[in-house]
């Protein structure tokens, strides 16, 4: 059986989901762990990923550096020895490909299609560089990316489906989706029409701070902690 999988490649953590017997399941990596969140990190030498990379010098926040040019990488303190796309490709190769222990194809089954979630802020990039690089990474691994969806649209779709199951009724109206991630920190107003179509009306916020791109959510948390310490 070949599976269609959904990937939320987060700045801090990654989640991979699939449908089994009509119900959504979350892929666990490594299989012996109960945590559904896979740390989005790769060791600098590209030998280990996720929790296995924590014990070494590792690279993180790869996703938010992906849309940047080589010059912008230097300006925004990229710490990797290789370009972000190389680390991301290694990350997903070890997570998905059959030849790796604990990978999706090795433990669950073959992959037919991938639906990929990307930050809403990438939609503001007219060159769509981040989207194109992500699609190229999966294509080079031999996978078909059937759809690229912005993260707030994916979240709204989940809510609409949950609402239908919970209340036996279709939802229509406006939804405000708040994304407090490690890299992005934004809010998106989504509209759901009577047919179930979801569109983004307005988005505010981004993944850019005074410390560079990719740490808006982390920067927010650090600011809260610093203010809390001042009051203690």
PDB file of C-alpha atoms in Angstrom:
ATOM      1  CA  UNK A   1       0.000   0.000   0.000  1.00  0.00           C
ATOM      2  CA  UNK A   2       1.270   3.468  -0.926  1.00  0.00           C
ATOM      3  CA  UNK A   3       0.521   6.349   1.432  1.00  0.00           C
ATOM      4  CA  UNK A   4      -0.198  10.006   0.795  1.00  0.00           C
ATOM      5  CA  UNK A   5       1.497  11.882   3.610  1.00  0.00           C
ATOM      6  CA  UNK A   6       1.299  15.398   4.973  1.00  0.00           C
ATOM      7  CA  UNK A   7       4.415  17.147   6.222  1.00  0.00           C
ATOM      8  CA  UNK A   8       4.552  20.133   8.556  1.00  0.00           C
ATOM      9  CA  UNK A   9       8.235  21.045   8.417  1.00  0.00           C
ATOM     10  CA  UNK A  10       8.548  23.395  11.348  1.00  0.00           C
ATOM     11  CA  UNK A  11      11.467  25.588  12.331  1.00  0.00           C
ATOM     12  CA  UNK A  12      11.626  23.812  15.707  1.00  0.00           C
ATOM     13  CA  UNK A  13       9.780  20.520  15.147  1.00  0.00           C
ATOM     14  CA  UNK A  14       8.432  18.494  12.241  1.00  0.00           C
ATOM     15  CA  UNK A  15       5.264  16.387  12.101  1.00  0.00           C
ATOM     16  CA  UNK A  16       4.466  13.776   9.443  1.00  0.00           C
ATOM     17  CA  UNK A  17       0.904  12.436   9.185  1.00  0.00           C
ATOM     18  CA  UNK A  18      -0.879   9.832   7.112  1.00  0.00           C
ATOM     19  CA  UNK A  19      -4.254   8.080   6.891  1.00  0.00           C
ATOM     20  CA  UNK A  20      -4.569   4.521   8.185  1.00  0.00           C
ATOM     21  CA  UNK A  21      -7.906   2.670   8.140  1.00  0.00           C
ATOM     22  CA  UNK A  22      -9.667   5.976   7.499  1.00  0.00           C
ATOM     23  CA  UNK A  23      -8.158   7.718  10.504  1.00  0.00           C
ATOM     24  CA  UNK A  24      -5.250  10.166  10.775  1.00  0.00           C
ATOM     25  CA  UNK A  25      -2.032   8.843  12.278  1.00  0.00           C
ATOM     26  CA  UNK A  26       1.219  10.590  13.188  1.00  0.00           C
ATOM     27  CA  UNK A  27       4.553   9.046  12.235  1.00  0.00           C
ATOM     28  CA  UNK A  28       6.906   8.594  15.191  1.00  0.00           C
ATOM     29  CA  UNK A  29      10.662   8.858  14.722  1.00  0.00           C
ATOM     30  CA  UNK A  30      12.462   6.963  16.090  1.00  0.00           C
ATOM     31  CA  UNK A  31       9.715   4.339  16.401  1.00  0.00           C
ATOM     32  CA  UNK A  32      10.536   3.552  20.044  1.00  0.00           C
ATOM     33  CA  UNK A  33       9.710   7.105  21.166  1.00  0.00           C
ATOM     34  CA  UNK A  34       6.217   8.286  22.094  1.00  0.00           C
ATOM     35  CA  UNK A  35       6.826  11.904  21.062  1.00  0.00           C
ATOM     36  CA  UNK A  36       5.065  12.836  17.834  1.00  0.00           C
ATOM     37  CA  UNK A  37       7.291  15.882  17.303  1.00  0.00           C
ATOM     38  CA  UNK A  38      10.553  15.338  15.432  1.00  0.00           C
ATOM     39  CA  UNK A  39      13.172  18.022  16.207  1.00  0.00           C
ATOM     40  CA  UNK A  40      14.030  19.819  12.954  1.00  0.00           C
ATOM     41  CA  UNK A  41      17.784  19.584  13.430  1.00  0.00           C
ATOM     42  CA  UNK A  42      20.697  17.954  11.575  1.00  0.00           C
ATOM     43  CA  UNK A  43      24.200  17.388  12.888  1.00  0.00           C
ATOM     44  CA  UNK A  44      26.742  19.640  11.182  1.00  0.00           C
ATOM     45  CA  UNK A  45      28.422  16.640   9.573  1.00  0.00           C
ATOM     46  CA  UNK A  46      24.995  15.539   8.190  1.00  0.00           C
ATOM     47  CA  UNK A  47      25.229  12.088   9.808  1.00  0.00           C
ATOM     48  CA  UNK A  48      22.360  12.389  12.312  1.00  0.00           C
ATOM     49  CA  UNK A  49      18.950  14.061  12.541  1.00  0.00           C
ATOM     50  CA  UNK A  50      16.281  14.747  15.164  1.00  0.00           C
ATOM     51  CA  UNK A  51      16.951  13.618  18.730  1.00  0.00           C
ATOM     52  CA  UNK A  52      20.093  11.792  17.581  1.00  0.00           C
ATOM     53  CA  UNK A  53      21.607  15.110  16.469  1.00  0.00           C
ATOM     54  CA  UNK A  54      21.086  16.777  19.855  1.00  0.00           C
ATOM     55  CA  UNK A  55      24.174  15.124  21.315  1.00  0.00           C
ATOM     56  CA  UNK A  56      26.368  16.743  18.658  1.00  0.00           C
ATOM     57  CA  UNK A  57      26.930  20.172  17.150  1.00  0.00           C
ATOM     58  CA  UNK A  58      23.813  20.635  15.050  1.00  0.00           C
ATOM     59  CA  UNK A  59      22.143  23.011  12.599  1.00  0.00           C
ATOM     60  CA  UNK A  60      18.601  24.290  13.239  1.00  0.00           C
ATOM     61  CA  UNK A  61      16.082  26.764  11.758  1.00  0.00           C
ATOM     62  CA  UNK A  62      17.027  25.490   8.291  1.00  0.00           C
ATOM     63  CA  UNK A  63      13.595  26.205   6.839  1.00  0.00           C
ATOM     64  CA  UNK A  64      13.583  29.935   7.501  1.00  0.00           C
ATOM     65  CA  UNK A  65      16.974  30.355   5.815  1.00  0.00           C
ATOM     66  CA  UNK A  66      15.848  28.499   2.701  1.00  0.00           C
ATOM     67  CA  UNK A  67      14.474  31.500   0.727  1.00  0.00           C
ATOM     68  CA  UNK A  68      17.704  33.478   1.177  1.00  0.00           C
ATOM     69  CA  UNK A  69      20.474  34.060  -1.333  1.00  0.00           C
ATOM     70  CA  UNK A  70      24.101  33.215  -0.475  1.00  0.00           C
ATOM     71  CA  UNK A  71      24.744  36.863   0.378  1.00  0.00           C
ATOM     72  CA  UNK A  72      21.682  37.016   2.627  1.00  0.00           C
ATOM     73  CA  UNK A  73      22.764  33.815   4.389  1.00  0.00           C
ATOM     74  CA  UNK A  74      25.997  35.500   5.451  1.00  0.00           C
ATOM     75  CA  UNK A  75      24.134  38.628   6.517  1.00  0.00           C
ATOM     76  CA  UNK A  76      21.707  36.593   8.658  1.00  0.00           C
ATOM     77  CA  UNK A  77      24.293  34.498  10.529  1.00  0.00           C
ATOM     78  CA  UNK A  78      23.823  31.117   8.853  1.00  0.00           C
ATOM     79  CA  UNK A  79      25.920  28.667  10.938  1.00  0.00           C
ATOM     80  CA  UNK A  80      25.933  25.616   8.676  1.00  0.00           C
ATOM     81  CA  UNK A  81      28.929  24.284   6.777  1.00  0.00           C
ATOM     82  CA  UNK A  82      26.619  23.522   3.829  1.00  0.00           C
ATOM     83  CA  UNK A  83      23.639  25.387   2.284  1.00  0.00           C
ATOM     84  CA  UNK A  84      20.276  24.975   4.097  1.00  0.00           C
ATOM     85  CA  UNK A  85      18.808  22.864   1.283  1.00  0.00           C
ATOM     86  CA  UNK A  86      21.542  20.243   1.717  1.00  0.00           C
ATOM     87  CA  UNK A  87      20.725  19.812   5.403  1.00  0.00           C
ATOM     88  CA  UNK A  88      16.988  19.715   4.673  1.00  0.00           C
ATOM     89  CA  UNK A  89      17.477  17.047   2.016  1.00  0.00           C
ATOM     90  CA  UNK A  90      19.490  14.902   4.445  1.00  0.00           C
ATOM     91  CA  UNK A  91      16.805  15.438   7.108  1.00  0.00           C
ATOM     92  CA  UNK A  92      13.984  14.138   4.920  1.00  0.00           C
ATOM     93  CA  UNK A  93      16.046  11.432   3.267  1.00  0.00           C
ATOM     94  CA  UNK A  94      16.727   9.860   6.658  1.00  0.00           C
ATOM     95  CA  UNK A  95      13.122  10.386   7.767  1.00  0.00           C
ATOM     96  CA  UNK A  96      11.462   8.944   4.672  1.00  0.00           C
ATOM     97  CA  UNK A  97      13.656   6.721   2.484  1.00  0.00           C
ATOM     98  CA  UNK A  98      13.508   2.944   2.870  1.00  0.00           C
ATOM     99  CA  UNK A  99      17.262   2.421   3.135  1.00  0.00           C
ATOM    100  CA  UNK A 100      17.367   4.192   6.519  1.00  0.00           C
ATOM    101  CA  UNK A 101      16.403   2.559   9.820  1.00  0.00           C
ATOM    102  CA  UNK A 102      13.212   3.882  11.467  1.00  0.00           C
ATOM    103  CA  UNK A 103      12.271   5.778   8.273  1.00  0.00           C
ATOM    104  CA  UNK A 104       8.655   6.038   7.119  1.00  0.00           C
ATOM    105  CA  UNK A 105       9.103   3.702   4.155  1.00  0.00           C
ATOM    106  CA  UNK A 106      11.018   1.215   6.288  1.00  0.00           C
ATOM    107  CA  UNK A 107       8.416   1.057   9.077  1.00  0.00           C
ATOM    108  CA  UNK A 108       5.068   2.182   7.579  1.00  0.00           C
ATOM    109  CA  UNK A 109       5.138   1.747   3.810  1.00  0.00           C
ATOM    110  CA  UNK A 110       5.708   3.274   0.386  1.00  0.00           C
ATOM    111  CA  UNK A 111       4.950   6.951  -0.224  1.00  0.00           C
ATOM    112  CA  UNK A 112       2.910   7.944  -3.295  1.00  0.00           C
ATOM    113  CA  UNK A 113       2.355  11.681  -2.767  1.00  0.00           C
ATOM    114  CA  UNK A 114       3.304  14.457  -0.384  1.00  0.00           C
ATOM    115  CA  UNK A 115       1.292  17.469   0.750  1.00  0.00           C
ATOM    116  CA  UNK A 116       3.655  20.069   2.151  1.00  0.00           C
ATOM    117  CA  UNK A 117       2.869  22.943   4.528  1.00  0.00           C
ATOM    118  CA  UNK A 118       4.901  26.148   4.211  1.00  0.00           C
ATOM    119  CA  UNK A 119       4.840  29.477   6.111  1.00  0.00           C
ATOM    120  CA  UNK A 120       2.286  32.063   5.033  1.00  0.00           C
ATOM    121  CA  UNK A 121       5.101  34.646   4.982  1.00  0.00           C
ATOM    122  CA  UNK A 122       6.571  32.789   1.994  1.00  0.00           C
ATOM    123  CA  UNK A 123       3.529  33.881  -0.015  1.00  0.00           C
ATOM    124  CA  UNK A 124       4.805  37.454   0.287  1.00  0.00           C
ATOM    125  CA  UNK A 125       7.975  36.447  -1.551  1.00  0.00           C
ATOM    126  CA  UNK A 126       7.124  37.094  -5.205  1.00  0.00           C
ATOM    127  CA  UNK A 127       9.998  34.878  -6.345  1.00  0.00           C
ATOM    128  CA  UNK A 128       8.525  31.900  -4.410  1.00  0.00           C
ATOM    129  CA  UNK A 129      12.121  30.798  -3.817  1.00  0.00           C
ATOM    130  CA  UNK A 130      11.351  28.955  -0.586  1.00  0.00           C
ATOM    131  CA  UNK A 131       8.496  26.975  -2.153  1.00  0.00           C
ATOM    132  CA  UNK A 132      10.527  26.113  -5.247  1.00  0.00           C
ATOM    133  CA  UNK A 133      13.528  24.938  -3.215  1.00  0.00           C
ATOM    134  CA  UNK A 134      11.342  22.769  -0.979  1.00  0.00           C
ATOM    135  CA  UNK A 135       9.649  21.150  -3.973  1.00  0.00           C
ATOM    136  CA  UNK A 136      13.024  20.555  -5.639  1.00  0.00           C
ATOM    137  CA  UNK A 137      14.332  18.822  -2.501  1.00  0.00           C
ATOM    138  CA  UNK A 138      11.499  16.285  -2.492  1.00  0.00           C
ATOM    139  CA  UNK A 139      11.649  15.818  -6.264  1.00  0.00           C
ATOM    140  CA  UNK A 140      15.364  14.995  -6.004  1.00  0.00           C
ATOM    141  CA  UNK A 141      14.463  12.376  -3.391  1.00  0.00           C
ATOM    142  CA  UNK A 142      12.083  10.791  -5.887  1.00  0.00           C
ATOM    143  CA  UNK A 143       8.779  12.017  -4.419  1.00  0.00           C
ATOM    144  CA  UNK A 144       5.803  13.755  -5.983  1.00  0.00           C
ATOM    145  CA  UNK A 145       4.669  16.900  -4.176  1.00  0.00           C
ATOM    146  CA  UNK A 146       0.995  16.980  -5.108  1.00  0.00           C
ATOM    147  CA  UNK A 147       0.246  20.191  -3.240  1.00  0.00           C
ATOM    148  CA  UNK A 148       1.936  22.983  -1.295  1.00  0.00           C
ATOM    149  CA  UNK A 149      -0.353  24.571   1.297  1.00  0.00           C
ATOM    150  CA  UNK A 150       0.271  27.570   3.523  1.00  0.00           C
ATOM    151  CA  UNK A 151       0.270  26.675   7.207  1.00  0.00           C
ATOM    152  CA  UNK A 152      -2.770  28.790   8.237  1.00  0.00           C
ATOM    153  CA  UNK A 153      -4.849  27.310   5.398  1.00  0.00           C
ATOM    154  CA  UNK A 154      -3.902  23.810   6.600  1.00  0.00           C
ATOM    155  CA  UNK A 155      -4.856  24.755  10.173  1.00  0.00           C
ATOM    156  CA  UNK A 156      -8.186  26.196   8.998  1.00  0.00           C
ATOM    157  CA  UNK A 157      -8.891  23.032   6.974  1.00  0.00           C
ATOM    158  CA  UNK A 158      -8.290  20.935  10.091  1.00  0.00           C
ATOM    159  CA  UNK A 159     -10.713  23.085  12.095  1.00  0.00           C
ATOM    160  CA  UNK A 160     -13.400  22.869   9.383  1.00  0.00           C
ATOM    161  CA  UNK A 161     -13.079  19.070   9.328  1.00  0.00           C
ATOM    162  CA  UNK A 162     -13.123  18.874  13.137  1.00  0.00           C
ATOM    163  CA  UNK A 163     -16.217  21.106  13.258  1.00  0.00           C
ATOM    164  CA  UNK A 164     -18.071  18.844  10.819  1.00  0.00           C
ATOM    165  CA  UNK A 165     -17.236  15.720  12.840  1.00  0.00           C
ATOM    166  CA  UNK A 166     -17.993  17.350  16.209  1.00  0.00           C
ATOM    167  CA  UNK A 167     -21.199  19.208  15.376  1.00  0.00           C
ATOM    168  CA  UNK A 168     -22.427  17.283  12.297  1.00  0.00           C
ATOM    169  CA  UNK A 169     -22.564  20.591  10.473  1.00  0.00           C
ATOM    170  CA  UNK A 170     -20.491  22.462   7.877  1.00  0.00           C
ATOM    171  CA  UNK A 171     -18.624  25.542   9.102  1.00  0.00           C
ATOM    172  CA  UNK A 172     -18.649  28.779   7.135  1.00  0.00           C
ATOM    173  CA  UNK A 173     -17.376  32.174   8.203  1.00  0.00           C
ATOM    174  CA  UNK A 174     -14.099  33.778   9.236  1.00  0.00           C
ATOM    175  CA  UNK A 175     -11.276  32.169  11.204  1.00  0.00           C
ATOM    176  CA  UNK A 176      -8.297  33.904  12.784  1.00  0.00           C
ATOM    177  CA  UNK A 177      -5.316  31.538  12.758  1.00  0.00           C
ATOM    178  CA  UNK A 178      -2.469  32.424  15.129  1.00  0.00           C
ATOM    179  CA  UNK A 179       0.894  30.821  14.325  1.00  0.00           C
ATOM    180  CA  UNK A 180       3.258  31.053  17.290  1.00  0.00           C
ATOM    181  CA  UNK A 181       6.046  28.907  15.893  1.00  0.00           C
ATOM    182  CA  UNK A 182       9.774  28.957  16.433  1.00  0.00           C
ATOM    183  CA  UNK A 183      10.433  30.759  13.164  1.00  0.00           C
ATOM    184  CA  UNK A 184       7.191  32.433  12.172  1.00  0.00           C
ATOM    185  CA  UNK A 185       5.005  34.532  14.431  1.00  0.00           C
ATOM    186  CA  UNK A 186       1.967  35.770  12.583  1.00  0.00           C
ATOM    187  CA  UNK A 187      -1.811  35.874  12.392  1.00  0.00           C
ATOM    188  CA  UNK A 188      -3.904  35.117   9.297  1.00  0.00           C
ATOM    189  CA  UNK A 189      -7.564  35.883   8.723  1.00  0.00           C
ATOM    190  CA  UNK A 190      -9.128  33.065   6.693  1.00  0.00           C
ATOM    191  CA  UNK A 191     -12.558  32.919   5.094  1.00  0.00           C
ATOM    192  CA  UNK A 192     -14.493  29.684   4.665  1.00  0.00           C
ATOM    193  CA  UNK A 193     -17.400  29.900   2.208  1.00  0.00           C
ATOM    194  CA  UNK A 194     -20.489  27.687   2.114  1.00  0.00           C
ATOM    195  CA  UNK A 195     -18.825  25.261  -0.296  1.00  0.00           C
ATOM    196  CA  UNK A 196     -15.921  24.712   2.109  1.00  0.00           C
ATOM    197  CA  UNK A 197     -13.400  26.694   0.088  1.00  0.00           C
ATOM    198  CA  UNK A 198     -10.780  28.359   2.300  1.00  0.00           C
ATOM    199  CA  UNK A 199      -8.879  31.509   1.382  1.00  0.00           C
ATOM    200  CA  UNK A 200      -6.456  33.801   3.151  1.00  0.00           C
ATOM    201  CA  UNK A 201      -7.813  37.349   3.417  1.00  0.00           C
ATOM    202  CA  UNK A 202      -5.140  39.098   5.454  1.00  0.00           C
ATOM    203  CA  UNK A 203      -1.828  38.180   7.048  1.00  0.00           C
ATOM    204  CA  UNK A 204       0.320  40.167   9.457  1.00  0.00           C
ATOM    205  CA  UNK A 205       3.650  39.226  10.998  1.00  0.00           C
ATOM    206  CA  UNK A 206       6.681  37.401   9.587  1.00  0.00           C
ATOM    207  CA  UNK A 207       9.840  35.496  10.374  1.00  0.00           C
ATOM    208  CA  UNK A 208      12.117  38.523  10.525  1.00  0.00           C
ATOM    209  CA  UNK A 209      13.530  40.159  13.685  1.00  0.00           C
ATOM    210  CA  UNK A 210      16.421  42.404  14.579  1.00  0.00           C
ATOM    211  CA  UNK A 211      18.520  39.247  15.081  1.00  0.00           C
ATOM    212  CA  UNK A 212      17.872  37.971  11.558  1.00  0.00           C
ATOM    213  CA  UNK A 213      15.400  35.786   9.731  1.00  0.00           C
ATOM    214  CA  UNK A 214      13.976  32.628  11.185  1.00  0.00           C
ATOM    215  CA  UNK A 215      13.571  33.337  14.888  1.00  0.00           C
ATOM    216  CA  UNK A 216      10.490  35.532  15.287  1.00  0.00           C
ATOM    217  CA  UNK A 217       8.700  32.992  17.519  1.00  0.00           C
ATOM    218  CA  UNK A 218      11.835  32.260  19.548  1.00  0.00           C
ATOM    219  CA  UNK A 219      12.482  35.994  19.899  1.00  0.00           C
ATOM    220  CA  UNK A 220       8.931  36.461  21.223  1.00  0.00           C
ATOM    221  CA  UNK A 221       9.428  33.736  23.862  1.00  0.00           C
ATOM    222  CA  UNK A 222      12.811  35.124  24.912  1.00  0.00           C
ATOM    223  CA  UNK A 223      11.323  38.600  25.315  1.00  0.00           C
ATOM    224  CA  UNK A 224       8.553  37.235  27.570  1.00  0.00           C
ATOM    225  CA  UNK A 225      11.098  35.360  29.708  1.00  0.00           C
ATOM    226  CA  UNK A 226      13.334  38.429  30.068  1.00  0.00           C
ATOM    227  CA  UNK A 227      10.356  40.559  31.125  1.00  0.00           C
ATOM    228  CA  UNK A 228       9.286  37.893  33.626  1.00  0.00           C
ATOM    229  CA  UNK A 229      12.769  37.822  35.191  1.00  0.00           C
ATOM    230  CA  UNK A 230      12.720  41.597  35.555  1.00  0.00           C
ATOM    231  CA  UNK A 231       9.538  41.330  37.632  1.00  0.00           C
ATOM    232  CA  UNK A 232      10.804  38.602  39.949  1.00  0.00           C
TER     233      UNK A 232
END
